[in-house]
Coordinates of C-alpha atoms in Angstrom, one line a residue:
M1 CA 29.2 26.0 -35.6
S2 CA 31.7 28.8 -36.5
T3 CA 33.9 30.3 -34.1
T4 CA 34.6 34.0 -33.9
I5 CA 38.4 35.0 -33.3
R6 CA 38.7 38.2 -31.6
M7 CA 41.5 40.5 -31.2
P8 CA 43.7 39.2 -28.5
E9 CA 45.4 41.3 -25.5
V10 CA 49.1 40.2 -26.5
L11 CA 50.5 42.6 -24.1
A12 CA 49.3 43.6 -20.8
N13 CA 47.2 47.0 -20.5
V14 CA 47.0 47.1 -24.3
T15 CA 43.6 48.2 -25.3
E16 CA 44.1 48.7 -29.1
A17 CA 45.9 46.9 -31.7
A18 CA 46.1 46.3 -35.5
V19 CA 46.6 43.2 -37.7
Q20 CA 49.8 44.2 -39.4
K21 CA 49.8 41.3 -41.5
W22 CA 47.6 38.2 -42.1
L23 CA 49.4 34.6 -42.1
V24 CA 46.5 33.0 -43.4
A25 CA 43.8 33.6 -46.1
A26 CA 40.1 32.7 -46.5
G27 CA 39.8 28.9 -47.2
D28 CA 42.9 27.9 -45.4
E29 CA 42.8 24.8 -43.1
I30 CA 44.6 25.9 -39.6
A31 CA 45.7 24.0 -36.8
V32 CA 45.9 25.0 -32.9
G33 CA 49.4 26.7 -32.6
Q34 CA 49.7 27.5 -36.2
P35 CA 50.7 31.3 -36.8
F36 CA 47.6 33.1 -37.6
A37 CA 48.5 36.8 -37.8
E38 CA 51.1 39.4 -36.9
I39 CA 49.5 41.8 -34.5
E40 CA 51.0 45.3 -34.0
T41 CA 50.6 47.3 -30.8
E42 CA 52.1 50.5 -29.5
K43 CA 55.3 48.5 -28.2
A44 CA 55.8 45.7 -30.5
V45 CA 54.7 43.1 -33.4
V46 CA 53.7 40.0 -31.9
E47 CA 53.1 36.7 -33.8
Y48 CA 49.7 35.5 -32.8
T49 CA 49.0 31.8 -33.1
A50 CA 45.7 30.0 -33.6
E51 CA 43.8 28.7 -30.7
T52 CA 41.1 27.0 -32.7
A53 CA 41.6 24.3 -35.5
G54 CA 39.3 24.5 -38.7
T55 CA 39.0 26.3 -41.8
V56 CA 39.3 30.2 -42.2
L57 CA 35.7 31.1 -43.2
E58 CA 36.2 34.9 -43.4
L59 CA 38.7 37.7 -42.5
L60 CA 36.8 40.6 -40.8
V61 CA 39.7 43.1 -40.6
A62 CA 41.9 44.6 -43.2
E63 CA 45.8 44.8 -42.8
G64 CA 46.6 47.7 -41.0
D65 CA 43.3 48.4 -39.6
S66 CA 43.5 49.5 -36.0
I67 CA 40.7 48.0 -33.6
D68 CA 39.8 47.5 -29.9
V69 CA 41.2 44.3 -28.2
G70 CA 38.3 41.9 -28.2
A71 CA 36.7 43.0 -31.3
P72 CA 36.0 40.1 -34.0
I73 CA 38.7 39.7 -36.4
A74 CA 37.9 36.4 -38.3
V75 CA 35.6 33.5 -38.3
V76 CA 36.9 29.8 -38.4
G77 CA 34.5 26.8 -38.7
Q78 CA 33.9 23.9 -41.0
A79 CA 34.6 23.9 -44.8
G80 CA 31.5 25.2 -46.4
E81 CA 29.9 26.4 -43.4
S82 CA 28.7 29.9 -43.8
A83 CA 30.5 32.5 -41.7
E84 CA 28.0 33.9 -38.9
P85 CA 28.4 37.4 -37.6
A86 CA 30.0 37.8 -34.1
P87 CA 27.6 37.6 -31.5
A88 CA 26.3 40.8 -29.7
A89 CA 28.1 42.0 -26.8
P90 CA 27.0 40.1 -23.5
A91 CA 24.3 41.9 -21.2
A92 CA 25.5 44.1 -18.6
E93 CA 26.3 42.6 -15.1
P94 CA 23.7 43.4 -12.3
G95 CA 24.0 46.9 -10.9
A96 CA 26.4 48.0 -14.0
E97 CA 25.6 51.5 -15.3
T98 CA 23.6 51.3 -18.5
P99 CA 22.7 54.3 -20.8
A100 CA 19.3 55.7 -20.1
E101 CA 18.1 54.7 -23.8
T102 CA 19.6 52.1 -25.9
P103 CA 18.3 51.5 -29.5
A104 CA 17.7 47.9 -30.4
V105 CA 20.4 46.3 -32.4
S106 CA 20.1 43.0 -34.4
P107 CA 22.9 40.4 -33.9
S108 CA 24.4 41.5 -37.3
A109 CA 25.1 44.9 -36.2
T110 CA 28.1 43.8 -34.1
D111 CA 30.8 46.0 -35.4
P112 CA 34.3 44.4 -36.2
E113 CA 36.4 47.3 -35.2
S114 CA 34.9 47.5 -31.9
A115 CA 33.3 44.2 -30.8
A116 CA 30.2 45.9 -29.6
P117 CA 26.8 46.6 -31.4
V118 CA 26.6 49.7 -33.1
A119 CA 24.0 51.5 -34.8
E120 CA 23.1 55.2 -35.9
A121 CA 19.6 56.2 -35.3
A122 CA 17.2 56.8 -38.0
V123 CA 18.3 59.6 -40.3
Q124 CA 15.8 62.5 -39.7
S125 CA 15.0 65.4 -42.1
P126 CA 16.4 68.9 -41.2
S127 CA 13.0 70.1 -40.2
S128 CA 12.4 67.3 -37.6
P129 CA 14.5 68.0 -34.5
A130 CA 16.1 65.1 -32.6
P131 CA 14.6 64.0 -29.2
A132 CA 16.4 65.9 -26.5
S133 CA 17.2 62.8 -24.6
A134 CA 18.9 61.3 -27.7
P135 CA 23.1 61.5 -27.8
A136 CA 24.7 63.4 -30.7
A137 CA 25.6 60.8 -33.2
A138 CA 26.4 62.9 -36.2
P139 CA 29.1 65.6 -36.8
S140 CA 28.3 69.2 -36.0
A141 CA 26.8 71.4 -38.8
S142 CA 30.4 72.6 -39.5
A143 CA 30.6 69.4 -41.4
A144 CA 28.9 71.1 -44.4
D145 CA 32.3 72.7 -45.0
A146 CA 34.2 69.4 -45.2
P147 CA 35.1 68.1 -48.8
S148 CA 32.3 66.2 -50.5
A149 CA 32.3 62.4 -50.3
S150 CA 32.1 62.4 -54.0
S151 CA 35.9 62.5 -54.0
T152 CA 36.1 59.0 -52.2
P153 CA 36.8 56.1 -54.5
A154 CA 33.6 54.3 -55.1
A155 CA 33.2 51.4 -52.3
P156 CA 32.3 48.2 -53.4
A157 CA 28.5 47.4 -53.7
T158 CA 27.0 46.0 -50.5
D159 CA 23.4 45.2 -49.4
E160 CA 21.7 48.1 -47.8
P161 CA 21.7 48.0 -44.1
T162 CA 18.5 47.6 -42.1
A163 CA 16.0 50.5 -43.2
G164 CA 16.5 53.7 -41.0
R165 CA 19.8 52.6 -39.7
R166 CA 23.4 53.5 -40.6
F167 CA 25.9 51.1 -39.1
I168 CA 29.1 53.0 -38.2
S169 CA 32.2 51.9 -36.4
P170 CA 33.1 54.0 -33.3
L171 CA 36.5 54.8 -34.6
V172 CA 35.0 56.2 -37.8
R173 CA 32.6 58.2 -35.6
R174 CA 35.3 59.8 -33.7
L175 CA 37.4 60.4 -36.7
A176 CA 34.4 62.3 -38.1
R177 CA 33.9 64.3 -35.1
E178 CA 37.7 65.1 -35.0
H179 CA 37.8 66.1 -38.5
G180 CA 34.2 67.5 -39.1
L181 CA 33.4 65.0 -41.9
S182 CA 29.8 64.2 -43.1
L183 CA 29.3 60.7 -43.5
D184 CA 25.8 61.1 -45.2
E185 CA 26.9 60.2 -48.6
V186 CA 29.5 57.4 -47.7
Q187 CA 29.2 54.1 -48.5
G188 CA 30.2 51.4 -46.1
S189 CA 32.0 48.3 -47.5
G190 CA 32.1 46.4 -44.1
P191 CA 29.3 43.7 -43.3
D192 CA 25.8 44.9 -43.5
G193 CA 27.1 48.1 -45.3
R194 CA 28.9 49.2 -42.1
I195 CA 31.1 52.1 -42.6
V196 CA 34.8 51.4 -41.5
R197 CA 37.9 53.3 -41.7
R198 CA 39.0 52.3 -45.1
D199 CA 35.8 53.9 -46.6
I200 CA 36.9 57.5 -45.3
E201 CA 40.6 57.2 -45.8
A202 CA 40.3 59.8 -48.8
L203 CA 38.3 62.1 -46.7
L204 CA 40.8 62.1 -43.9
T205 CA 43.5 63.0 -46.4
D206 CA 41.7 66.1 -47.6
A207 CA 39.6 67.1 -44.6
P208 CA 41.1 69.8 -42.2
S209 CA 40.9 69.4 -38.4
A210 CA 37.9 70.2 -36.4
S211 CA 40.0 72.4 -34.4
A212 CA 41.0 74.4 -37.3
P213 CA 39.5 77.9 -37.4
A214 CA 36.5 78.1 -39.9
P215 CA 36.7 80.7 -42.7
A216 CA 34.9 83.8 -41.6
S217 CA 31.5 84.4 -43.1
P218 CA 30.0 87.5 -44.3
A219 CA 27.7 87.7 -41.3
S220 CA 30.7 87.7 -38.8
A221 CA 32.3 90.9 -40.5
P222 CA 32.1 94.0 -38.4
P223 CA 29.5 96.5 -38.7
A224 CA 30.1 99.5 -40.9
S225 CA 30.1 101.7 -37.8
A226 CA 32.8 99.6 -36.1
P227 CA 36.2 101.8 -35.7
A228 CA 38.8 101.0 -38.4
Q229 CA 41.8 99.3 -37.7
T230 CA 45.0 101.4 -37.2
S231 CA 47.1 98.7 -38.8
P232 CA 46.7 96.0 -41.1
P233 CA 46.8 92.4 -39.8
A234 CA 49.9 90.6 -40.2
A235 CA 50.0 88.5 -43.2
T236 CA 50.4 84.7 -42.7
A237 CA 53.1 83.1 -44.7
P238 CA 51.8 80.2 -46.7
G239 CA 52.1 77.1 -45.0
A240 CA 52.5 78.6 -41.3
E241 CA 49.1 76.9 -40.2
P242 CA 50.0 74.1 -38.0
E243 CA 49.5 70.6 -39.2
L244 CA 47.6 67.8 -37.1
V245 CA 49.5 64.7 -37.2
P246 CA 47.4 62.0 -35.7
H247 CA 49.0 60.3 -32.7
S248 CA 50.6 56.8 -33.1
R249 CA 49.4 54.1 -30.7
M250 CA 52.7 54.2 -29.1
R251 CA 52.6 57.9 -28.7
K252 CA 49.2 57.6 -27.0
T253 CA 50.4 54.7 -24.5
I254 CA 53.5 56.8 -23.6
A255 CA 51.4 59.7 -22.9
R256 CA 48.7 57.5 -20.8
R257 CA 51.2 55.6 -18.8
L258 CA 53.7 58.3 -17.9
T259 CA 50.7 60.5 -17.0
E260 CA 49.6 57.6 -14.7
S261 CA 52.9 57.4 -13.3
K262 CA 53.3 61.1 -12.4
N263 CA 49.9 61.2 -11.0
Q264 CA 49.8 58.1 -9.0
V265 CA 53.6 57.2 -8.1
P266 CA 55.1 59.7 -5.6
H267 CA 58.4 60.4 -7.0
F268 CA 61.3 61.9 -5.2
Y269 CA 65.0 62.7 -6.7
L270 CA 68.4 62.2 -5.4
T271 CA 71.5 63.6 -7.5
A272 CA 75.0 62.7 -7.2
E273 CA 78.2 63.3 -9.3
C274 CA 80.7 60.5 -9.9
R275 CA 84.3 60.9 -11.2
V276 CA 84.8 58.5 -14.1
D277 CA 88.4 58.9 -15.2
A278 CA 89.4 55.3 -13.7
L279 CA 86.1 53.9 -15.4
L280 CA 86.9 55.2 -18.6
A281 CA 90.5 54.2 -18.7
M282 CA 89.2 50.6 -17.6
R283 CA 86.7 50.5 -20.6
A284 CA 89.7 51.3 -22.9
E285 CA 91.8 48.6 -21.8
I286 CA 88.8 46.1 -22.1
N287 CA 88.0 47.2 -25.5
A288 CA 91.8 47.0 -26.5
A289 CA 92.0 43.5 -25.3
G290 CA 88.7 41.9 -26.2
T291 CA 86.9 41.4 -29.4
V292 CA 83.5 42.7 -27.9
K293 CA 83.3 46.3 -27.5
V294 CA 81.9 47.4 -24.3
S295 CA 80.3 51.0 -23.8
V296 CA 80.0 53.3 -20.7
N297 CA 76.4 52.3 -20.5
D298 CA 77.2 48.6 -20.3
L299 CA 79.4 49.3 -17.3
V300 CA 76.8 51.8 -15.7
V301 CA 74.0 49.1 -15.9
K302 CA 76.6 46.5 -14.5
A303 CA 77.2 49.0 -11.6
V304 CA 73.4 49.2 -11.0
A305 CA 73.4 45.8 -10.5
G306 CA 76.1 45.8 -8.1
A307 CA 74.5 48.3 -6.1
F308 CA 71.6 46.2 -5.5
R309 CA 73.9 43.5 -4.4
D310 CA 75.2 45.8 -1.6
V311 CA 71.9 47.0 -0.7
P312 CA 69.7 44.1 -1.5
E313 CA 66.6 45.6 0.5
A314 CA 66.2 48.3 -2.4
N315 CA 65.6 45.6 -4.8
R316 CA 61.7 45.8 -4.3
T317 CA 58.6 47.3 -5.7
W318 CA 55.4 48.1 -4.4
S319 CA 52.0 46.3 -4.9
D320 CA 48.7 47.0 -3.1
D321 CA 49.0 43.4 -1.4
G322 CA 52.5 44.1 0.0
M323 CA 56.0 44.6 -1.0
L324 CA 57.6 42.5 -3.8
Q325 CA 61.1 41.6 -2.9
H326 CA 63.0 40.6 -5.9
G327 CA 65.7 37.6 -5.7
S328 CA 67.2 38.8 -9.1
V329 CA 68.2 42.0 -10.5
D330 CA 66.1 42.7 -13.7
I331 CA 66.9 45.9 -15.3
G332 CA 64.9 47.9 -18.0
I333 CA 66.9 49.7 -20.5
A334 CA 65.3 52.7 -22.2
V335 CA 65.7 52.5 -26.0
S336 CA 64.9 55.5 -28.1
L337 CA 62.8 54.9 -31.4
D338 CA 61.8 57.4 -34.1
D339 CA 58.7 58.2 -32.5
G340 CA 58.8 57.1 -28.8
L341 CA 60.6 54.5 -26.9
V342 CA 60.6 51.1 -25.5
V343 CA 62.2 49.8 -22.2
P344 CA 63.3 46.0 -22.7
I345 CA 64.3 44.0 -19.8
V346 CA 67.6 42.4 -19.0
R347 CA 67.1 39.8 -16.4
G348 CA 69.8 38.3 -14.0
V349 CA 72.3 41.4 -14.5
E350 CA 74.0 40.4 -11.4
G351 CA 75.2 37.1 -13.3
L352 CA 76.3 38.5 -16.4
S353 CA 79.6 39.2 -17.4
V354 CA 80.1 42.7 -19.0
S355 CA 80.6 41.6 -22.5
A356 CA 77.5 39.2 -22.2
L357 CA 75.4 42.1 -20.7
G358 CA 76.5 44.5 -23.6
A359 CA 75.7 42.0 -26.1
Q360 CA 72.3 41.3 -24.5
I361 CA 71.6 45.3 -24.5
A362 CA 72.6 45.6 -28.2
D363 CA 70.4 42.9 -29.3
L364 CA 67.3 44.1 -27.4
A365 CA 67.9 47.7 -28.6
E366 CA 68.2 46.4 -32.4
R367 CA 65.1 44.4 -32.1
G368 CA 63.2 47.0 -30.2
R369 CA 63.9 49.5 -33.2
G370 CA 62.5 47.1 -35.6
G371 CA 59.4 46.1 -33.5
K372 CA 60.2 42.8 -32.8
L373 CA 60.5 42.3 -29.2
R374 CA 58.2 39.6 -27.5
P375 CA 55.9 40.6 -25.0
D376 CA 57.8 38.8 -22.1
E377 CA 61.0 40.9 -22.9
M378 CA 59.1 44.2 -22.1
E379 CA 57.2 43.2 -18.7
G380 CA 58.5 43.1 -15.1
G381 CA 61.7 44.5 -13.9
S382 CA 62.2 46.3 -10.5
F383 CA 64.4 49.3 -11.9
A384 CA 65.5 50.9 -15.2
V385 CA 68.4 53.2 -16.7
S386 CA 67.8 55.9 -19.2
N387 CA 71.3 57.2 -20.5
L388 CA 70.9 60.6 -22.6
G389 CA 74.9 61.2 -22.3
M390 CA 75.4 60.2 -25.8
F391 CA 73.4 63.4 -26.8
G392 CA 75.7 65.5 -24.4
T393 CA 72.9 66.1 -21.9
Q394 CA 74.7 66.9 -18.6
S395 CA 71.7 65.9 -16.4
F396 CA 68.0 65.3 -16.3
S397 CA 65.4 63.6 -14.2
A398 CA 63.2 60.4 -15.6
I399 CA 59.9 59.3 -15.0
I400 CA 59.2 56.2 -13.2
N401 CA 57.9 53.2 -15.5
P402 CA 55.5 51.4 -13.3
P403 CA 55.6 48.9 -11.8
Q404 CA 59.3 49.5 -11.2
A405 CA 60.3 51.3 -8.1
G406 CA 62.9 53.7 -9.6
I407 CA 65.0 54.8 -12.7
L408 CA 68.4 56.2 -13.0
A409 CA 69.1 59.1 -15.5
V410 CA 72.5 59.1 -16.8
G411 CA 74.1 62.4 -18.2
A412 CA 77.3 62.8 -20.2
A413 CA 80.7 62.5 -18.8
R414 CA 82.6 66.0 -19.1
Q415 CA 85.7 67.4 -18.0
M416 CA 85.6 69.9 -15.2
P417 CA 87.7 71.2 -12.2
V418 CA 87.6 69.0 -9.1
V419 CA 89.4 69.3 -5.9
V420 CA 91.5 66.3 -4.6
D421 CA 93.2 66.5 -1.3
G422 CA 92.6 70.2 -1.1
A423 CA 94.3 70.7 -4.7
L424 CA 92.4 71.6 -7.9
E425 CA 92.8 69.5 -10.8
V426 CA 90.9 68.7 -13.9
G427 CA 88.9 65.3 -14.0
S428 CA 85.9 63.7 -15.8
V429 CA 82.6 64.0 -14.1
M430 CA 79.3 62.2 -14.8
S431 CA 76.1 63.4 -13.2
V432 CA 73.2 60.8 -12.3
T433 CA 69.8 61.5 -11.1
L434 CA 67.9 58.8 -9.2
S435 CA 63.9 59.0 -9.4
A436 CA 62.5 56.8 -6.7
D437 CA 59.1 55.6 -5.8
H438 CA 58.6 56.9 -2.1
R439 CA 56.0 53.9 -1.6
A440 CA 58.8 51.3 -1.9
W441 CA 61.9 53.4 -1.1
D442 CA 62.4 55.8 1.6
G443 CA 65.0 58.8 1.5
A444 CA 67.7 57.0 3.6
L445 CA 67.4 53.7 1.6
A446 CA 67.7 55.6 -1.6
A447 CA 70.8 57.5 -0.5
R448 CA 72.6 54.2 0.6
W449 CA 71.4 52.7 -2.9
L450 CA 73.1 55.7 -4.6
A451 CA 76.1 55.9 -2.3
A452 CA 76.7 52.3 -3.5
F453 CA 76.5 53.0 -7.1
V454 CA 78.8 56.0 -6.9
S455 CA 81.3 53.9 -5.1
R456 CA 80.9 51.2 -7.7
I457 CA 81.5 53.8 -10.3
E458 CA 84.6 55.3 -8.9
H459 CA 86.1 52.1 -8.2
P460 CA 85.2 50.2 -11.5
L461 CA 87.3 47.0 -10.7
T462 CA 84.3 46.2 -8.1
I463 CA 82.2 46.3 -11.2
L464 CA 83.8 43.3 -12.7
A465 CA 83.8 41.3 -9.5

């Protein structure tokens, strides 16, 4: 009996992923624990190991294809056994809401890109209107202006799908709607003639977005009696039209998670200014005497851990069942990427030396930019630090990354007038803004923690203690 391998949820809350690279081929013998595929999510590339031993009968997903978690990606069984299609999705639980009308779908109609049975309704002629209760399953009439499907490279020959039905993956249907594509002439290269993303790549390259304005037709021209324009319309420079760039998985996840954070987490903000002349002098001495260079950010993160030692009751996070009081200081470090960011976690910061902490941060940042972080390196933590000082930003407010309870936004150190014992002098000042989750922290607790942090920064020898 063959076994269907489905797209795993390699990271928490990930709903979509892609097979970046297959590490096996059809016909290969595999064992439990053997590297099977490299799975790419919006956060990292994770090596997925086989959980079933046997022979790889079929690989259902092409490298680079993005599909939902739970969708079939491969079939494993005994040598010589025929690959069976993935079983249909299980029936809904009692009381679950279901569509009013669901077309009958054979087990072979299970979509490899969605793990759900998918079938288009029987194609109707233009003269026969669709039933009023049927959901719209095809692009709007504006799709007639889309490039002809004849520009698509010829798809490999496949068996004709069940008469009267066309099997189309949900991803393809969504892209067709967004780009106004007609799929009438597209031949599917998936199982049972199913249309998958690779079948419409050429159309996606050439087709304008469905949101782009349609060219005016003669019927839409103003009547002859309409008053003439007093001035000609402004000419549009070539290439001035905006270009629709599809969202990456990382960008969509950032948008979703931070929108949820702002909507569901009650943020409040406290700002403080730290004089950092002594901190910068100590850093210069450390770097002059040691072989491992220490950054200002390393000292800031270490000072954050010291503030949690001074105010241990602040090292907690909210959960629906109760407050989680953390025993160690695990801090997320915001790492900027070309099109997004990741927040790897440094664990047990209170027990690390400044040089060891700097080495860990540098390693996590390098692997984060290369997409090589492990799932466990991006989960958990009670607090985070985001430093934009290297870009010259003076101050900003950051959004909390749940389930953490706070994040410290660090600006650039700059010289400015300061008053010391009634006298005016020039000093180096750094502005920091604490974003706190009001469910876990009250104002007084946040103020005590921030005061402890400022004290550590302004008396930097305490950071090393």
